[in-house]
Structure formats: structure tokens, C-alpha cells
PDB file of C-alpha atoms and ligand atoms in Angstrom:
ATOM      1  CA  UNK A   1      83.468 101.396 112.035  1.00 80.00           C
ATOM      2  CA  UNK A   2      84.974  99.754 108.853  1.00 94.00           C
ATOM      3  CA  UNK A   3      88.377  98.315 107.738  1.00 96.00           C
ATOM      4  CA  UNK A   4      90.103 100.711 105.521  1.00 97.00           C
ATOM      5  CA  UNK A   5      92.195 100.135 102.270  1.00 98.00           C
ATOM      6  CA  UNK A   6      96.212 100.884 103.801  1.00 98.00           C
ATOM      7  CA  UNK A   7      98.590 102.190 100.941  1.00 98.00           C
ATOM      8  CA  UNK A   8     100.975 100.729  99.729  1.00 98.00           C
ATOM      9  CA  UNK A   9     105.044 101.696  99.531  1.00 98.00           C
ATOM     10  CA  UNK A  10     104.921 103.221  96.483  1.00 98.00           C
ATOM     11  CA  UNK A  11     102.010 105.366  96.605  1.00 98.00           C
ATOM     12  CA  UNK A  12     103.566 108.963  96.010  1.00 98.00           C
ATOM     13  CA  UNK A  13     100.725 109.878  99.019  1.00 98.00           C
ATOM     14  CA  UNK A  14     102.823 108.009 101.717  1.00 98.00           C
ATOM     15  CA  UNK A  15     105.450 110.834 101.290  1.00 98.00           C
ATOM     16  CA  UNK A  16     103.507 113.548 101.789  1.00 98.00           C
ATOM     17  CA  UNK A  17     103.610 115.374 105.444  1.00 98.00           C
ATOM     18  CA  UNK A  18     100.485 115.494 107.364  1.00 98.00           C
ATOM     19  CA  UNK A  19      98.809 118.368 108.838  1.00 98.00           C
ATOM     20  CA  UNK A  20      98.103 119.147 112.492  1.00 98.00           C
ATOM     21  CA  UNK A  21      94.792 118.514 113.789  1.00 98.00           C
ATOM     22  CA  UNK A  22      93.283 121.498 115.504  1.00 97.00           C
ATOM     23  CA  UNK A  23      89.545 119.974 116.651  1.00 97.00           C
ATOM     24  CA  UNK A  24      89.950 117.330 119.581  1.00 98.00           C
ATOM     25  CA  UNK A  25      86.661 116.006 121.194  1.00 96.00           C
ATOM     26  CA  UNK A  26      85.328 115.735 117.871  1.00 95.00           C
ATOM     27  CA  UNK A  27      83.106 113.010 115.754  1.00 97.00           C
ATOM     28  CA  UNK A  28      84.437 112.899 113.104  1.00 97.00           C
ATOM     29  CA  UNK A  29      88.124 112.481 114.753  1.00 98.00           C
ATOM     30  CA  UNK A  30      86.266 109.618 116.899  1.00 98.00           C
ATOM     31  CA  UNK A  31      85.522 108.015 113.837  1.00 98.00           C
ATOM     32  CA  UNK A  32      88.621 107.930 112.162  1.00 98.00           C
ATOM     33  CA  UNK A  33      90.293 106.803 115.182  1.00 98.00           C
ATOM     34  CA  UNK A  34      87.647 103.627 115.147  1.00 98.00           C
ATOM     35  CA  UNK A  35      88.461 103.016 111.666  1.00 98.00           C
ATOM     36  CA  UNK A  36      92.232 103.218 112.333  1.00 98.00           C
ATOM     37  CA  UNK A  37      91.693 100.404 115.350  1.00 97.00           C
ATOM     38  CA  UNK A  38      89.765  98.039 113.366  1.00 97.00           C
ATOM     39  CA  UNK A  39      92.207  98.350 110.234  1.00 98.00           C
ATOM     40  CA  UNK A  40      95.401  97.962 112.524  1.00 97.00           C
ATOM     41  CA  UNK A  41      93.267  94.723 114.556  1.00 95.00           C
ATOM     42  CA  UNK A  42      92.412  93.573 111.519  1.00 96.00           C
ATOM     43  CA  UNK A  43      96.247  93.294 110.130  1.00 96.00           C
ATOM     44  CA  UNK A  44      97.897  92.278 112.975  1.00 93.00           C
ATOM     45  CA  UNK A  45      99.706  95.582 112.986  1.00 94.00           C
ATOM     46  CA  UNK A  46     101.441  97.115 116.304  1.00 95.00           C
ATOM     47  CA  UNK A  47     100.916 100.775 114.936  1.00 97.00           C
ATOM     48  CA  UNK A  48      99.327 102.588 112.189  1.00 98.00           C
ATOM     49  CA  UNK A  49      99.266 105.968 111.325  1.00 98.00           C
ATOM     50  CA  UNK A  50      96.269 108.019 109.490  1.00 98.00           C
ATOM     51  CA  UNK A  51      98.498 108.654 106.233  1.00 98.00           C
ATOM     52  CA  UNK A  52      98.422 105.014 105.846  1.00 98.00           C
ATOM     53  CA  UNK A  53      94.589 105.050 105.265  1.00 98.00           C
ATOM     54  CA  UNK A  54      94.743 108.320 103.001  1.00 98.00           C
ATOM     55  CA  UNK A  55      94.186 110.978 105.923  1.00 98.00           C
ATOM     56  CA  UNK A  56      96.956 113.130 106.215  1.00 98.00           C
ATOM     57  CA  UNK A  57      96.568 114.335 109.869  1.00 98.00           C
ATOM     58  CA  UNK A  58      98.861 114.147 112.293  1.00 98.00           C
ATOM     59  CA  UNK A  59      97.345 111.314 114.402  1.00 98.00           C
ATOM     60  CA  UNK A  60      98.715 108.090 115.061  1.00 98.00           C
ATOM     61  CA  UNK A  61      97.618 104.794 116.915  1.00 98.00           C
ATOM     62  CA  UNK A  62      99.755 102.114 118.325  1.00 98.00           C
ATOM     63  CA  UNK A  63     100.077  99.085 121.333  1.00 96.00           C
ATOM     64  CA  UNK A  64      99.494  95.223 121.737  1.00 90.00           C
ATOM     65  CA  UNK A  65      99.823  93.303 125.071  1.00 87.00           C
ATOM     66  CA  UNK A  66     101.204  90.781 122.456  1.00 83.00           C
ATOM     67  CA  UNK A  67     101.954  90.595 119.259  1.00 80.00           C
ATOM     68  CA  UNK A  68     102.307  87.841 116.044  1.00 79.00           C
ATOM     69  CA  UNK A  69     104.068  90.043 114.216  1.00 79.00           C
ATOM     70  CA  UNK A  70     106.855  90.633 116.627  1.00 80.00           C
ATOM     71  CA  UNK A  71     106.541  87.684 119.183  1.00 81.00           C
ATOM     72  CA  UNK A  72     109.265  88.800 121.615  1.00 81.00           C
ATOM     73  CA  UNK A  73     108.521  92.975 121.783  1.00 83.00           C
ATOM     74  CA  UNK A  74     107.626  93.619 125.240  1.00 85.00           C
ATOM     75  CA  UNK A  75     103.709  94.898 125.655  1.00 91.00           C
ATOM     76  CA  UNK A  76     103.287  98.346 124.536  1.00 95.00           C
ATOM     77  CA  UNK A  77     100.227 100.186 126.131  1.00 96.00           C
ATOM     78  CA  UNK A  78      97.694 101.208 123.342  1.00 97.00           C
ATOM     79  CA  UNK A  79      97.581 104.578 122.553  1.00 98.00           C
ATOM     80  CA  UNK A  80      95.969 107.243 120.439  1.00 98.00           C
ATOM     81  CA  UNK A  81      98.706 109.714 120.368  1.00 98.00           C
ATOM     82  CA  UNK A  82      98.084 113.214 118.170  1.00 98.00           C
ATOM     83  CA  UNK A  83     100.366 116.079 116.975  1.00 98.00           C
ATOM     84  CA  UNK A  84     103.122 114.084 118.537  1.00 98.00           C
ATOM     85  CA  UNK A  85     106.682 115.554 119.385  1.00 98.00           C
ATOM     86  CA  UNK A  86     109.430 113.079 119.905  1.00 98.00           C
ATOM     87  CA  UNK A  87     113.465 114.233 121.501  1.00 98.00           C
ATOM     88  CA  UNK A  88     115.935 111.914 121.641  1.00 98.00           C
ATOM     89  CA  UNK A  89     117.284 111.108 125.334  1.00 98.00           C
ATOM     90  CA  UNK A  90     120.701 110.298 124.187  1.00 96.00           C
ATOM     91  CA  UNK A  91     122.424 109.480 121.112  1.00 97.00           C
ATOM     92  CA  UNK A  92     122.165 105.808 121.597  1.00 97.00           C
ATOM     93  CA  UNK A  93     120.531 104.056 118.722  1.00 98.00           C
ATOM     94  CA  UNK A  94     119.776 100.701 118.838  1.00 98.00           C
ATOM     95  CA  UNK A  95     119.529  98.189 115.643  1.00 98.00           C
ATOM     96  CA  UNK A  96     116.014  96.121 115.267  1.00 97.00           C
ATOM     97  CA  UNK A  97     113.858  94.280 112.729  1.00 97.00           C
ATOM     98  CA  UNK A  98     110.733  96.485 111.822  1.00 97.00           C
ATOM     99  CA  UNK A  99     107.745  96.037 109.342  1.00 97.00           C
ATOM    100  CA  UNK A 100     105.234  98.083 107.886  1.00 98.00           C
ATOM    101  CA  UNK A 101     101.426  97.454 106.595  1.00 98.00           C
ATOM    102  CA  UNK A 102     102.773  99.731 104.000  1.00 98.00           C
ATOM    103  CA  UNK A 103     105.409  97.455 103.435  1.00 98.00           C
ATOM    104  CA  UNK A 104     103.608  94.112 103.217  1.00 97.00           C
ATOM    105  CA  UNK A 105     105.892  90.909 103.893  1.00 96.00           C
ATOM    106  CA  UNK A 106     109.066  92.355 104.116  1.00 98.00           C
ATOM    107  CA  UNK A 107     111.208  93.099 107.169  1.00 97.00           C
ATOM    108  CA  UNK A 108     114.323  95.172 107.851  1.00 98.00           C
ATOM    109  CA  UNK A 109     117.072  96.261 110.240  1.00 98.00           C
ATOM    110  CA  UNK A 110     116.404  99.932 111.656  1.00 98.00           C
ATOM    111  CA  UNK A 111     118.499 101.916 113.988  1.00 98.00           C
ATOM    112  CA  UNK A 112     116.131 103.995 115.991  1.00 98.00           C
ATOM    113  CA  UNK A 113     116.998 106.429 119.178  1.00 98.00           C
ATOM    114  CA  UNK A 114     117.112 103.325 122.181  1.00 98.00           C
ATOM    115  CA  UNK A 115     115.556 106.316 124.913  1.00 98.00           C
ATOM    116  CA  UNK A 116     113.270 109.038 123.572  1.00 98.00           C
ATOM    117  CA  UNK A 117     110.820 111.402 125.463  1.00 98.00           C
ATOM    118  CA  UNK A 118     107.292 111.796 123.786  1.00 98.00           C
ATOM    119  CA  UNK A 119     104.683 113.890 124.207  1.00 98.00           C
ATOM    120  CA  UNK A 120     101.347 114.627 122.316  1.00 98.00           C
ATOM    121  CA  UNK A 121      97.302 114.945 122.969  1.00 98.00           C
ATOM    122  CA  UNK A 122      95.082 112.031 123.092  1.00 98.00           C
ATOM    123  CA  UNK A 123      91.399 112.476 120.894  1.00 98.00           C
ATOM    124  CA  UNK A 124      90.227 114.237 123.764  1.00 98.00           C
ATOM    125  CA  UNK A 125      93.164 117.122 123.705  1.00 98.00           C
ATOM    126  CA  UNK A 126      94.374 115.576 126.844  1.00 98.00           C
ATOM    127  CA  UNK A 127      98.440 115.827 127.074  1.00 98.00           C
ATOM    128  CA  UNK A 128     100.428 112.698 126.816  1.00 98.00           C
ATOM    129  CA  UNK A 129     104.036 113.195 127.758  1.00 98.00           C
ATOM    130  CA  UNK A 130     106.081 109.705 128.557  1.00 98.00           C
ATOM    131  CA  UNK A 131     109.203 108.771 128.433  1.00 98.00           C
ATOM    132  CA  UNK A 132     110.042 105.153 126.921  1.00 98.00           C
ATOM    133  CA  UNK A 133     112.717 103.088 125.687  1.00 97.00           C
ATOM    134  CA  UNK A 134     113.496  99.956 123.284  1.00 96.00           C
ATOM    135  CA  UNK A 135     109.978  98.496 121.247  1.00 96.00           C
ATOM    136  CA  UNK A 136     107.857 101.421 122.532  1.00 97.00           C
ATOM    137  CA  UNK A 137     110.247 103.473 121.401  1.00 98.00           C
ATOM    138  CA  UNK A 138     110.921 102.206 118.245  1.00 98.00           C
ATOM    139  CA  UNK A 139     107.271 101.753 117.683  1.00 98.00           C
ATOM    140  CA  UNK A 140     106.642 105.865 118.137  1.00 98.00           C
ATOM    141  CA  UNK A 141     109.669 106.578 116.115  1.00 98.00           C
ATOM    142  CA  UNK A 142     108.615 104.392 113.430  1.00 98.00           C
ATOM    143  CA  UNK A 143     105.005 105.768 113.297  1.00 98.00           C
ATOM    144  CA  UNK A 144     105.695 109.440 113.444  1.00 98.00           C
ATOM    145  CA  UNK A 145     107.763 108.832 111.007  1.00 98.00           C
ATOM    146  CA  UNK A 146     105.000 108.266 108.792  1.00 98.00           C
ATOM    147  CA  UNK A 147     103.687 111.741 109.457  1.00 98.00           C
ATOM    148  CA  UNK A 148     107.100 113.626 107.342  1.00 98.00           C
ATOM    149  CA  UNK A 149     106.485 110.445 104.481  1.00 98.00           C
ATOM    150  CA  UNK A 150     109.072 108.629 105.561  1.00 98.00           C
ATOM    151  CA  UNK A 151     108.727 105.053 105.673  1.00 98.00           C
ATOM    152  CA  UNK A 152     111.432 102.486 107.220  1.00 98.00           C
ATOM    153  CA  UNK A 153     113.067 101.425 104.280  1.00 98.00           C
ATOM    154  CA  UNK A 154     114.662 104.833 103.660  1.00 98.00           C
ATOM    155  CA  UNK A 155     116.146 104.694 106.693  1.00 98.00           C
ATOM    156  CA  UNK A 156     117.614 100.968 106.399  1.00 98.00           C
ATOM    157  CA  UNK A 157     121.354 101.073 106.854  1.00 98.00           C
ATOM    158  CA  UNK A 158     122.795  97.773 106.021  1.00 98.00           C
ATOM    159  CA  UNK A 159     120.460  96.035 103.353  1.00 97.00           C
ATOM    160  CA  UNK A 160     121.513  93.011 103.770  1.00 97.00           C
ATOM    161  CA  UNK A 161     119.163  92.556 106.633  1.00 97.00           C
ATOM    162  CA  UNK A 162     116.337  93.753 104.654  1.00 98.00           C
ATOM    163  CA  UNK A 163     114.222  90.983 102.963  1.00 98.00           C
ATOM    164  CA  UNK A 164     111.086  88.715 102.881  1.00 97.00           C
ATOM    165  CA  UNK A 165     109.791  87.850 106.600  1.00 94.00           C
ATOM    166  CA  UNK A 166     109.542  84.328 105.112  1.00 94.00           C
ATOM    167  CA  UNK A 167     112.825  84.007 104.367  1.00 95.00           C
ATOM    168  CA  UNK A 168     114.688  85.436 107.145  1.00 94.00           C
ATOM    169  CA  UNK A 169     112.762  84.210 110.063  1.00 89.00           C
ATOM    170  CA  UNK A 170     111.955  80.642 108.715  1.00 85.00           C
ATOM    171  CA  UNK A 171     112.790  77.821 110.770  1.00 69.00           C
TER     172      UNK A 171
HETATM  173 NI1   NI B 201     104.579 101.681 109.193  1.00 50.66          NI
END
């Protein structure tokens, strides 16, 4: 296991769109996946997805019972979630503060589907098929959104709620 190097917004890499992974049940997936827990444990992250440490698979990891980084999301089971689908449930979106570890220190407002259904394989090629709403759904959206290069700020509507984490959640 080791802590990898995340890239930064900015790194023409982060818009690139990751491939499918075809071998489940596999070392060297284990592996990453290991690497991918300690680097998002050793952040503080709620989610990170494999383009974020250079691998451009389609593989993401997310989940915290409770979080520093976002004190008053409910707990979010932790997953390993791979070749992930995501469909909307309505055409509700729902405004909320996200961050990024590709986006260090800054915050921003984010409307993301409220309801979504999800479904995917775990590292084993098991199916994973849930249906969420609010933080857990915002978390997938905002992770799989990693996997077509898009990061949050692109997606920022208003930027006036986009800033410094200092600065707009200090006392
Ligand atoms: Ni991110």
C-alpha cells in the first residue's frame, strides 16, 4: 500500500475520460484499490476516483461514517464502485457546497440530481445497483464525474459561492 501523488486542477490529465476495466478479481486492481484507500484516508477525502492518482480506469472509491471535511453530510457507506452507470430519478437538483483533492482549499456551490439510481461492479465483478439521494448522491455524481474529466468547478453555476474554505466557512 502507499499514498499516491493526487493531480492537481490544472493537469490537462484530469480531463481525459477513463477506460472501462474488463479484469475484476484481479491483483493488480486489488492494489490500486489499496492505494486509492490510503490516499483518500490520508486526505480526509469522502471520495476519490483513479484519474485523480494518474490511472485512467473507470473505478472509483467513496464513504465516511463521518467526515471533517463536510461535518454535517449524513454517513455514506464505503464503497468500491467500478464501471459505474448513474440515471437521474427526477429532475430535481439540489444546490450544495462540494470540494475536491483536485481542487485543494477551495469550495463551491453545485447543483447535482437530489435522487439518482446507481449501479456498477464492486473489485470482485459483483453488481452494485442502489438507489440514493442527497450527500450519497452528490458524492457518486461528483466522482463519476471525474471519469468524463470533468471536475466541479465547470459545473459551478453561481460563482459567487465559489471560494477559499477558509474564508467562507470561518467563524
Ligand atoms: Ni473530486
Amino acid at each position: 500500500m502507499a499514498i499516491r501523488g493526487i493531480l492537481k486542477m490544472g493537469n490537462p490529465d484530469l480531463l481525459k475520460v477513463s477506460e472501462p476495466i474488463t479484469d475484476f478479481n484481479d491483483a493488480e486492481l486489488f492494489s490500486l484499490i489499496d492505494d486509492m484507500i490510503e490516499t483518500m484516508k490520508a486526505n480526509d477525502g469522502a471520495g476519490l476516483a483513479a484519474p485523480q492518482i494518474g490511472v485512467f480506469k473507470r473505478l472509483v472509491i467513496f464513504g465516511f461514517d463521518q467526515n471533517d471535511r463536510y461535518p454535517d453530510a449524513e454517513a455514506v457507506p464505503f464503497t468500491v464502485l467500478i464501471n459505474p452507470e448513474i440515471k437521474p430519478l427526477s429532475d430535481e437538483l439540489e444546490n450544495g457546497w462540494e470540494g475536491c483533492l483536485s481542487v485543494p482549499g477551495l469550495r463551491g456551490v453545485v447543483p447535482r440530481f437530489k435522487k439518482i439510481h446507481y449501479q456498477g461492479f464492486d473489485q470482485y465483478g459483483d453488481t452494485i445497483s442502489r438507489t440514493v439521494e442527497d450527500f450519497h448522491a452528490r458524492v457518486v455524481q461528483h466522482e463519476c464525474d471525474h471519469l468524463d474529466g470533468i471536475l466541479y468547478p465547470m459545473k459551478i453555476e453561481d460563482y459567487r459561492y465559489f471560494g477559499f474554505h477558509e474564508e467562507i466557512f470561518k467563524e
